């Protein structure tokens, strides 16, 4: 009992105080970031709609809601979201079964392939579906180019992954013995599924459906690229009203409408998620059995059709057609990426835009991971006081908001508030930091969602065990929390980077012509006439897709066990 | 006073009082068991000593120094959990060496000490194993080695054996005692199992509803439980008045009188043939429990056999009997080979070796 260095029992008030201050700072820094770069710009934009000549004026609501166009747009938005969600869920459940409940050679590869669409930039997806469905494309005979159906197909393309991964993650861990018990009581496979498995999966399905609904209702790039002329959702209408008609009042009212829809969807998602976390305690182990070609024929057929027809075909078409040149096949489109396009469509070459993209995405990732990491760390604590726990729950929800608020709203809000932030004489609009900050705001919720479940899953007694072995609070963070959070931290970095690379809504507002990013130049290229520009758009989309896929692949490699969401 | 000194300790959670005014001393080198039913506050007390729960009142001192305000990691108290809480991202040696690395020991010294401790807990050569490959018992051995490695001035053990099966628990309890003695470690051991407490500890503190009822060496505790609650918790099954004393009847405190009195065979005229199914409790209704004319007294009580089992080679007969506290089902021992039939009327008498005076 002599070797151990025991410190005197005198209270170390100074150290404790410093530690507490550190936690408070860890909560305040992200809040300040979110307040300055999200709440304030959005509030300022919304307020512009309600304040006329220095007085509150709610006349905007009456005007906007008496316009039949508004109701048509709300109807389109809800219709698009409902159809997209239902289709994603119906196709996703068989996919979850095949990819998470069954075992077959190449499963990991197919799982990886299914993940790709979710992280692809919306503009790339839009261009890929155009390449597939346009009259000159392989499926041109269907006449689906720039229709509601095309938009829904693209939305399913995106959100299929969300359903498969969310539902599959739970299904994989469901104890198969409950279903076996039902079978032994005389239930047919279909009846056992309907009465035992499906009810157990319901929370995950509800959670996935509400998230998909959110993504479908706020889709921007896809609707802009694939929508027929005059087609508008709330999100695109906000964009049109602010940029083309400069009607801030209408845009503000629509932003409020969107906030209501988003808040409702988030509420449902939150409820479903907490139910799912409870349900998970009842389950154990993973249990996949090998795929049976006879009994699993139906789900297998559906999954194969979706993976090949809906996921692989548009991407394959995009790749193939990027090599199409007026007089046959060649690398001309890729060579042209070093130019500013036909008739100088752009201010920068596509390669310069790619460099811009990488630079802004790197900065955005830095901000998003720093802020999101702090939020996840703070929210994962379990304070003794009830008030503290409640405060953390609020903090958790608040940081989910950017997930649903229109990126267009954020982008435009930046323009009107950040000329002199907090009265300081720093015009952030010209500093080059604006785009990365806006992208970080969009990426923070994803970072939190990836890291938080992992940090929460650490048994608090593990930290206590380390403390009783003499580890200081800082050392506990470093030796207990960090090793567990490191693999998902890699994934969070990947997600943040991929999201920033593909971010279009806010960036399209904020990027100046000479700092345009890849999604922005792709959108400009397909908007300009000329086969050369269109070919360049295809080639640039391939480059952007490859960049994103590479980043995600690296990130997935870094991650071991899957505990987080998405 | 050297060692641990707890005075007037109070721990509260959201308004409920888990530990209520507890005073406790543990001398250096002593192993004390904190025994009580689940939810009695014993783990809360342990966590308060470790510094993981704040005290709502009272003091915790070590060698006279008040530990208020000393954070967990500076107390020099080790803590071992029920489920080990091993660090999954480190191998066995990494886990055991954790506290040594914190102390800044160099690599060679660490390796030597880890080797010694794995020896002590019977896991020599396990250093490179991943903790995921260990059995439940091996995990607890690693957890013990990890807590012992930094040579804590006090080791707190929170039901370290409860998650294990019975045979393993009994063996590990003996090994644990040996490891604590071999390393001269002062320890507080929380458990709800009195056998375990008696195996491991020098003294046992019985706790109930947040309060300490009695602190004594195992033999004293067993021979003279301070209250009926303590006696009941130790396994005493009934109480009888005896010469003005309150006599607690232990698990071996009753025996079936031998020989079985004549004419006490089977009630209701129904013979119970050999090999017949054991009747359930409903077959012996309470109103038929005690035969008419039975006179309770010092030379025995009339009882009715409910069922018999042979445990560890000795017949244990569950009898329905009134020892003065109302009709109850109690266990009486019978001589091997003299198992009465279910439903039989028998006499039971006290075996004073298996009884203790309360108070």
Short mmCIF file of C-alpha atoms in Angstrom, two decimals, chain B:
data_model
loop_
_atom_site.label_atom_id
_atom_site.label_comp_id
_atom_site.label_asym_id
_atom_site.label_seq_id
_atom_site.Cartn_x
_atom_site.Cartn_y
_atom_site.Cartn_z
CA UNK B 1 -9.37 5.94 13.79
CA UNK B 2 -7.51 4.44 10.85
CA UNK B 3 -9.41 3.40 7.79
CA UNK B 4 -12.90 4.28 6.65
CA UNK B 5 -15.21 6.20 8.91
CA UNK B 6 -18.77 7.00 7.81
CA UNK B 7 -20.90 9.19 10.05
CA UNK B 8 -24.57 10.16 9.64
CA UNK B 9 -24.51 9.42 5.91
CA UNK B 10 -27.67 10.33 3.99
CA UNK B 11 -28.19 9.74 0.23
CA UNK B 12 -31.29 10.96 -1.55
CA UNK B 13 -32.53 10.43 -5.12
CA UNK B 14 -35.19 12.78 -6.42
CA UNK B 15 -36.84 13.03 -3.01
CA UNK B 16 -36.59 9.41 -1.83
CA UNK B 17 -34.07 8.61 0.90
CA UNK B 18 -31.92 5.62 -0.06
CA UNK B 19 -29.44 5.84 2.82
CA UNK B 20 -30.67 7.19 6.12
CA UNK B 21 -28.20 8.28 8.81
CA UNK B 22 -25.69 5.45 8.53
CA UNK B 23 -22.55 5.20 10.67
CA UNK B 24 -19.93 2.62 9.74
CA UNK B 25 -16.25 1.93 10.41
CA UNK B 26 -13.91 -0.28 8.43
CA UNK B 27 -10.43 -0.78 9.84
CA UNK B 28 -7.41 -1.07 7.56
CA UNK B 29 -7.01 -4.59 6.22
CA UNK B 30 -10.55 -5.53 7.18
CA UNK B 31 -13.15 -6.97 4.78
CA UNK B 32 -16.66 -5.84 5.61
CA UNK B 33 -19.76 -7.20 3.90
CA UNK B 34 -22.78 -4.93 3.48
CA UNK B 35 -25.70 -7.33 3.48
CA UNK B 36 -29.31 -6.49 2.70
CA UNK B 37 -32.23 -7.13 0.38
CA UNK B 38 -32.22 -5.41 -3.00
CA UNK B 39 -33.26 -1.79 -2.77
CA UNK B 40 -32.16 -1.44 0.85
CA UNK B 41 -29.65 1.29 0.02
CA UNK B 42 -26.44 -0.73 0.29
CA UNK B 43 -25.29 0.09 -3.25
CA UNK B 44 -26.13 3.76 -2.73
CA UNK B 45 -24.01 3.80 0.40
CA UNK B 46 -21.16 2.18 -1.52
CA UNK B 47 -21.44 4.72 -4.35
CA UNK B 48 -21.48 7.56 -1.83
CA UNK B 49 -18.26 6.25 -0.27
CA UNK B 50 -16.72 6.03 -3.75
CA UNK B 51 -17.76 9.63 -4.41
CA UNK B 52 -20.15 8.73 -7.22
CA UNK B 53 -23.20 9.97 -5.33
CA UNK B 54 -23.20 13.19 -3.36
CA UNK B 55 -24.04 12.94 0.34
CA UNK B 56 -27.16 14.82 1.39
CA UNK B 57 -25.79 14.71 4.94
CA UNK B 58 -23.00 13.25 7.05
CA UNK B 59 -19.34 12.62 6.37
CA UNK B 60 -17.04 10.05 4.81
CA UNK B 61 -13.48 10.09 6.20
CA UNK B 62 -10.34 8.12 5.50
CA UNK B 63 -7.70 8.11 8.22
CA UNK B 64 -9.51 11.10 9.66
CA UNK B 65 -9.46 13.21 6.47
CA UNK B 66 -12.89 14.38 5.34
CA UNK B 67 -13.39 13.35 1.71
CA UNK B 68 -16.13 15.88 0.94
CA UNK B 69 -15.17 17.59 -2.30
CA UNK B 70 -12.53 15.01 -3.20
CA UNK B 71 -13.54 13.72 -6.65
CA UNK B 72 -13.84 10.01 -7.37
CA UNK B 73 -10.50 9.64 -9.10
CA UNK B 74 -8.54 11.22 -6.25
CA UNK B 75 -9.99 9.13 -3.42
CA UNK B 76 -7.84 6.10 -4.09
CA UNK B 77 -10.90 3.88 -3.69
CA UNK B 78 -11.38 1.07 -6.21
CA UNK B 79 -14.83 -0.08 -7.29
CA UNK B 80 -15.82 -3.37 -8.84
CA UNK B 81 -19.21 -3.66 -10.50
CA UNK B 82 -21.68 -6.52 -10.67
CA UNK B 83 -21.14 -6.85 -14.42
CA UNK B 84 -17.44 -6.05 -14.46
CA UNK B 85 -17.66 -3.06 -16.80
CA UNK B 86 -14.51 -4.09 -18.64
CA UNK B 87 -13.27 -1.80 -21.40
CA UNK B 88 -14.26 -3.68 -24.55
CA UNK B 89 -11.70 -1.87 -26.71
CA UNK B 90 -8.78 -3.18 -24.64
CA UNK B 91 -7.52 -6.71 -24.08
CA UNK B 92 -7.28 -8.35 -20.65
CA UNK B 93 -3.83 -6.92 -19.92
CA UNK B 94 -4.93 -3.47 -21.11
CA UNK B 95 -7.85 -3.55 -18.72
CA UNK B 96 -5.77 -4.64 -15.75
CA UNK B 97 -3.11 -2.05 -16.57
CA UNK B 98 -5.56 0.85 -16.88
CA UNK B 99 -5.11 2.15 -13.35
CA UNK B 100 -1.35 1.58 -13.52
CA UNK B 101 -1.09 3.70 -16.64
CA UNK B 102 -3.02 6.43 -14.84
CA UNK B 103 -0.41 6.26 -12.08
CA UNK B 104 2.34 6.64 -14.65
CA UNK B 105 4.06 3.30 -14.10
CA UNK B 106 6.55 2.43 -16.84
CA UNK B 107 5.88 -0.39 -19.25
CA UNK B 108 8.05 -3.01 -17.52
CA UNK B 109 6.60 -2.33 -14.09
CA UNK B 110 3.10 -2.46 -15.54
CA UNK B 111 3.70 -5.77 -17.28
CA UNK B 112 5.12 -7.28 -14.10
CA UNK B 113 2.24 -6.12 -11.96
CA UNK B 114 -0.37 -7.26 -14.51
CA UNK B 115 1.28 -10.70 -14.54
CA UNK B 116 1.22 -10.88 -10.74
CA UNK B 117 -2.45 -9.94 -10.57
CA UNK B 118 -3.55 -12.33 -13.28
CA UNK B 119 -1.79 -14.97 -11.17
CA UNK B 120 -3.68 -13.88 -8.06
CA UNK B 121 -7.05 -14.20 -9.78
CA UNK B 122 -6.14 -17.47 -11.49
CA UNK B 123 -5.94 -16.17 -15.05
CA UNK B 124 -2.20 -16.42 -15.71
CA UNK B 125 -1.47 -16.16 -19.44
CA UNK B 126 -4.77 -14.49 -20.30
CA UNK B 127 -3.19 -11.08 -20.95
CA UNK B 128 -3.59 -11.07 -24.74
CA UNK B 129 -7.17 -12.31 -24.74
CA UNK B 130 -9.94 -10.04 -25.93
CA UNK B 131 -12.43 -9.43 -23.14
CA UNK B 132 -15.25 -10.45 -25.49
CA UNK B 133 -13.98 -14.05 -25.47
CA UNK B 134 -14.16 -14.44 -21.68
CA UNK B 135 -16.85 -16.28 -19.73
CA UNK B 136 -18.84 -14.47 -17.05
CA UNK B 137 -16.62 -15.79 -14.27
CA UNK B 138 -13.42 -14.89 -16.13
CA UNK B 139 -14.71 -11.37 -16.74
CA UNK B 140 -15.29 -10.89 -13.02
CA UNK B 141 -11.79 -12.20 -12.30
CA UNK B 142 -10.36 -9.65 -14.73
CA UNK B 143 -12.47 -6.92 -13.16
CA UNK B 144 -11.11 -7.92 -9.75
CA UNK B 145 -7.53 -7.86 -11.02
CA UNK B 146 -8.15 -4.47 -12.60
CA UNK B 147 -9.51 -3.02 -9.34
CA UNK B 148 -6.68 -4.49 -7.28
CA UNK B 149 -3.90 -3.37 -9.65
CA UNK B 150 -3.59 0.27 -8.53
CA UNK B 151 -3.47 -0.94 -4.89
CA UNK B 152 -6.53 1.00 -3.78
CA UNK B 153 -6.50 1.97 -0.13
CA UNK B 154 -10.09 0.73 -0.07
CA UNK B 155 -11.78 -1.62 -2.53
CA UNK B 156 -15.55 -1.37 -2.92
CA UNK B 157 -17.28 -4.38 -4.46
CA UNK B 158 -20.86 -3.96 -5.66
CA UNK B 159 -22.47 -7.42 -5.84
CA UNK B 160 -19.49 -8.69 -7.82
CA UNK B 161 -20.72 -12.30 -7.91
CA UNK B 162 -24.47 -11.84 -8.29
CA UNK B 163 -24.55 -12.24 -12.05
CA UNK B 164 -22.88 -15.67 -11.90
CA UNK B 165 -24.43 -19.08 -11.43
CA UNK B 166 -24.50 -20.68 -8.02
CA UNK B 167 -21.59 -23.13 -8.20
CA UNK B 168 -19.29 -20.51 -9.73
CA UNK B 169 -20.42 -17.96 -7.17
CA UNK B 170 -19.47 -20.20 -4.27
CA UNK B 171 -16.06 -20.95 -5.72
CA UNK B 172 -15.35 -17.33 -6.64
CA UNK B 173 -16.40 -16.12 -3.20
CA UNK B 174 -13.65 -18.27 -1.69
CA UNK B 175 -11.15 -17.11 -4.31
CA UNK B 176 -12.15 -13.50 -3.72
CA UNK B 177 -11.51 -13.80 0.01
CA UNK B 178 -8.11 -15.34 -0.73
CA UNK B 179 -7.22 -12.57 -3.20
CA UNK B 180 -8.24 -9.84 -0.76
CA UNK B 181 -6.18 -11.43 2.02
CA UNK B 182 -3.19 -12.04 -0.26
CA UNK B 183 -3.10 -8.39 -1.27
CA UNK B 184 -3.95 -7.10 2.22
CA UNK B 185 -6.76 -5.06 0.75
CA UNK B 186 -9.30 -3.20 2.86
CA UNK B 187 -12.66 -3.88 1.29
CA UNK B 188 -16.39 -3.26 1.51
CA UNK B 189 -18.37 -5.97 -0.20
CA UNK B 190 -22.04 -5.45 -1.05
CA UNK B 191 -24.24 -8.51 -1.42
CA UNK B 192 -27.76 -9.77 -0.81
CA UNK B 193 -26.57 -13.33 -0.21
CA UNK B 194 -25.74 -14.11 3.42
CA UNK B 195 -23.70 -17.21 2.54
CA UNK B 196 -21.54 -15.06 0.28
CA UNK B 197 -21.21 -12.38 2.96
CA UNK B 198 -20.14 -14.94 5.56
CA UNK B 199 -17.62 -16.51 3.18
CA UNK B 200 -15.91 -13.28 2.20
CA UNK B 201 -16.11 -10.93 5.15
CA UNK B 202 -14.49 -10.45 8.57
CA UNK B 203 -17.55 -8.52 9.70
CA UNK B 204 -21.04 -8.25 8.25
CA UNK B 205 -23.22 -5.14 8.34
CA UNK B 206 -26.90 -5.87 7.82
CA UNK B 207 -28.85 -3.08 6.18
CA UNK B 208 -32.56 -2.61 5.58
CA UNK B 209 -34.62 0.31 4.31
CA UNK B 210 -31.64 2.66 4.30
CA UNK B 211 -30.53 1.92 7.88
CA UNK B 212 -27.86 -0.28 9.42
CA UNK B 213 -29.43 -2.86 11.72
CA UNK B 214 -26.38 -4.71 13.05
CA UNK B 215 -22.65 -4.93 12.43
CA UNK B 216 -20.88 -8.02 13.73
CA UNK B 217 -18.55 -10.88 12.79
CA UNK B 218 -20.41 -13.69 10.97
CA UNK B 219 -20.43 -16.06 13.95
CA UNK B 220 -21.78 -13.43 16.35
CA UNK B 221 -24.35 -12.30 13.85
CA UNK B 222 -25.55 -15.83 13.37
CA UNK B 223 -25.56 -16.66 17.09
CA UNK B 224 -27.18 -13.43 18.24
CA UNK B 225 -29.16 -11.54 15.61
CA UNK B 226 -30.07 -8.14 17.03
CA UNK B 227 -33.62 -8.00 15.70
CA UNK B 228 -36.19 -10.21 14.05
CA UNK B 229 -35.57 -8.42 10.74
CA UNK B 230 -31.89 -9.33 10.89
CA UNK B 231 -32.74 -12.90 11.86
CA UNK B 232 -35.28 -13.22 9.08
CA UNK B 233 -32.80 -11.89 6.56
CA UNK B 234 -30.17 -14.39 7.68
CA UNK B 235 -32.60 -17.21 6.95
CA UNK B 236 -34.28 -17.77 10.33
CA UNK B 237 -37.76 -18.98 9.49
CA UNK B 238 -39.90 -18.47 12.58
CA UNK B 239 -39.88 -17.14 16.13
CA UNK B 240 -41.07 -18.73 19.35
CA UNK B 241 -41.29 -17.44 22.92
CA UNK B 242 -38.90 -19.39 25.10
CA UNK B 243 -38.36 -18.63 28.79
CA UNK B 244 -39.02 -14.97 28.16
CA UNK B 245 -36.58 -14.93 25.24
CA UNK B 246 -37.42 -14.46 21.62
CA UNK B 247 -36.05 -17.58 19.98
CA UNK B 248 -35.38 -17.51 16.22
CA UNK B 249 -35.81 -20.86 14.51
CA UNK B 250 -33.12 -21.41 11.87
CA UNK B 251 -33.26 -23.44 8.68
CA UNK B 252 -32.06 -26.41 10.73
CA UNK B 253 -33.95 -25.36 13.86
CA UNK B 254 -36.89 -27.76 13.53
CA UNK B 255 -36.84 -31.51 13.22
CA UNK B 256 -39.52 -34.11 12.70
CA UNK B 257 -39.88 -36.02 15.97
CA UNK B 258 -38.67 -39.55 15.69
CA UNK B 259 -40.38 -41.93 15.81
CA UNK B 260 -43.48 -40.72 14.02
CA UNK B 261 -46.35 -41.17 16.53
CA UNK B 262 -48.71 -44.10 16.01
CA UNK B 263 -51.95 -43.53 14.18
CA UNK B 264 -50.76 -40.32 12.58
CA UNK B 265 -50.63 -41.76 9.12
CA UNK B 266 -52.87 -40.14 6.59
CA UNK B 267 -55.77 -37.69 6.89
CA UNK B 268 -59.22 -37.98 5.27
CA UNK B 269 -58.76 -41.75 5.16
CA UNK B 270 -57.03 -41.51 1.80
CA UNK B 271 -53.77 -43.39 1.60
CA UNK B 272 -50.97 -41.84 -0.41
CA UNK B 273 -49.43 -44.74 -2.30
CA UNK B 274 -45.74 -44.85 -3.02
CA UNK B 275 -44.81 -43.01 -6.16
CA UNK B 276 -48.03 -40.99 -6.15
CA UNK B 277 -47.83 -37.44 -7.40
CA UNK B 278 -46.90 -34.95 -4.71
CA UNK B 279 -50.13 -33.21 -3.75
CA UNK B 280 -50.09 -29.48 -4.27
CA UNK B 281 -50.84 -27.11 -1.44
CA UNK B 282 -54.56 -27.10 -2.18
CA UNK B 283 -54.70 -30.77 -1.29
CA UNK B 284 -53.90 -29.89 2.33
CA UNK B 285 -56.34 -27.13 3.27
CA UNK B 286 -55.48 -24.82 6.12
CA UNK B 287 -58.50 -25.81 8.19
CA UNK B 288 -57.25 -29.39 8.17
CA UNK B 289 -53.69 -28.33 8.97
CA UNK B 290 -53.39 -28.99 12.65
CA UNK B 291 -55.03 -32.15 13.93
CA UNK B 292 -57.64 -31.68 16.64
CA UNK B 293 -56.40 -31.87 20.17
CA UNK B 294 -52.87 -30.91 19.30
CA UNK B 295 -51.20 -29.18 22.21
CA UNK B 296 -48.30 -26.88 21.24
CA UNK B 297 -45.60 -26.94 23.83
CA UNK B 298 -41.94 -27.23 24.54
CA UNK B 299 -41.95 -30.91 23.73
CA UNK B 300 -43.21 -30.25 20.22
CA UNK B 301 -46.06 -29.24 17.98
CA UNK B 302 -48.53 -31.22 15.92
CA UNK B 303 -47.97 -30.63 12.23
CA UNK B 304 -49.13 -31.86 8.86
CA UNK B 305 -46.64 -32.79 6.12
CA UNK B 306 -47.08 -30.72 2.95
CA UNK B 307 -44.21 -32.17 0.91
CA UNK B 308 -40.69 -33.50 1.28
CA UNK B 309 -37.53 -33.05 -0.74
CA UNK B 310 -34.07 -34.43 -0.27
CA UNK B 311 -31.47 -31.67 -0.36
CA UNK B 312 -27.77 -32.37 0.06
CA UNK B 313 -28.66 -35.88 1.20
CA UNK B 314 -30.97 -34.78 4.02
CA UNK B 315 -34.74 -34.92 3.85
CA UNK B 316 -36.31 -31.49 4.25
CA UNK B 317 -39.95 -31.77 5.20
CA UNK B 318 -42.26 -28.83 4.66
CA UNK B 319 -44.81 -28.94 7.47
CA UNK B 320 -47.91 -26.88 8.12
CA UNK B 321 -47.74 -25.92 11.77
CA UNK B 322 -48.62 -23.23 14.29
CA UNK B 323 -45.68 -22.33 16.53
CA UNK B 324 -47.69 -19.58 18.14
CA UNK B 325 -47.56 -17.06 15.24
CA UNK B 326 -50.45 -18.62 13.29
CA UNK B 327 -50.44 -21.49 10.83
CA UNK B 328 -47.38 -21.35 8.58
CA UNK B 329 -45.44 -23.63 6.26
CA UNK B 330 -41.99 -24.26 7.76
CA UNK B 331 -39.14 -26.59 6.98
CA UNK B 332 -38.18 -29.33 9.40
CA UNK B 333 -35.33 -31.79 8.95
CA UNK B 334 -35.90 -35.50 9.16
CA UNK B 335 -33.46 -38.35 9.66
CA UNK B 336 -32.25 -39.89 6.39
CA UNK B 337 -34.51 -42.72 5.35
CA UNK B 338 -37.34 -41.56 7.63
CA UNK B 339 -39.32 -39.41 5.24
CA UNK B 340 -42.98 -39.11 6.29
CA UNK B 341 -45.68 -39.41 3.63
CA UNK B 342 -47.24 -36.25 2.21
CA UNK B 343 -50.32 -35.38 4.20
CA UNK B 344 -49.16 -37.31 7.26
CA UNK B 345 -49.68 -35.90 10.74
CA UNK B 346 -46.37 -35.59 12.55
CA UNK B 347 -44.87 -33.91 15.56
CA UNK B 348 -42.06 -31.41 15.14
CA UNK B 349 -39.70 -30.21 17.83
CA UNK B 350 -36.98 -27.58 18.21
CA UNK B 351 -33.34 -28.36 17.60
CA UNK B 352 -31.66 -25.76 19.78
CA UNK B 353 -28.41 -26.03 17.89
CA UNK B 354 -30.22 -24.45 14.95
CA UNK B 355 -31.89 -21.70 16.95
CA UNK B 356 -30.67 -18.34 18.24
CA UNK B 357 -31.86 -15.88 20.85
CA UNK B 358 -32.84 -12.57 19.28
CA UNK B 359 -31.59 -9.36 20.92
#
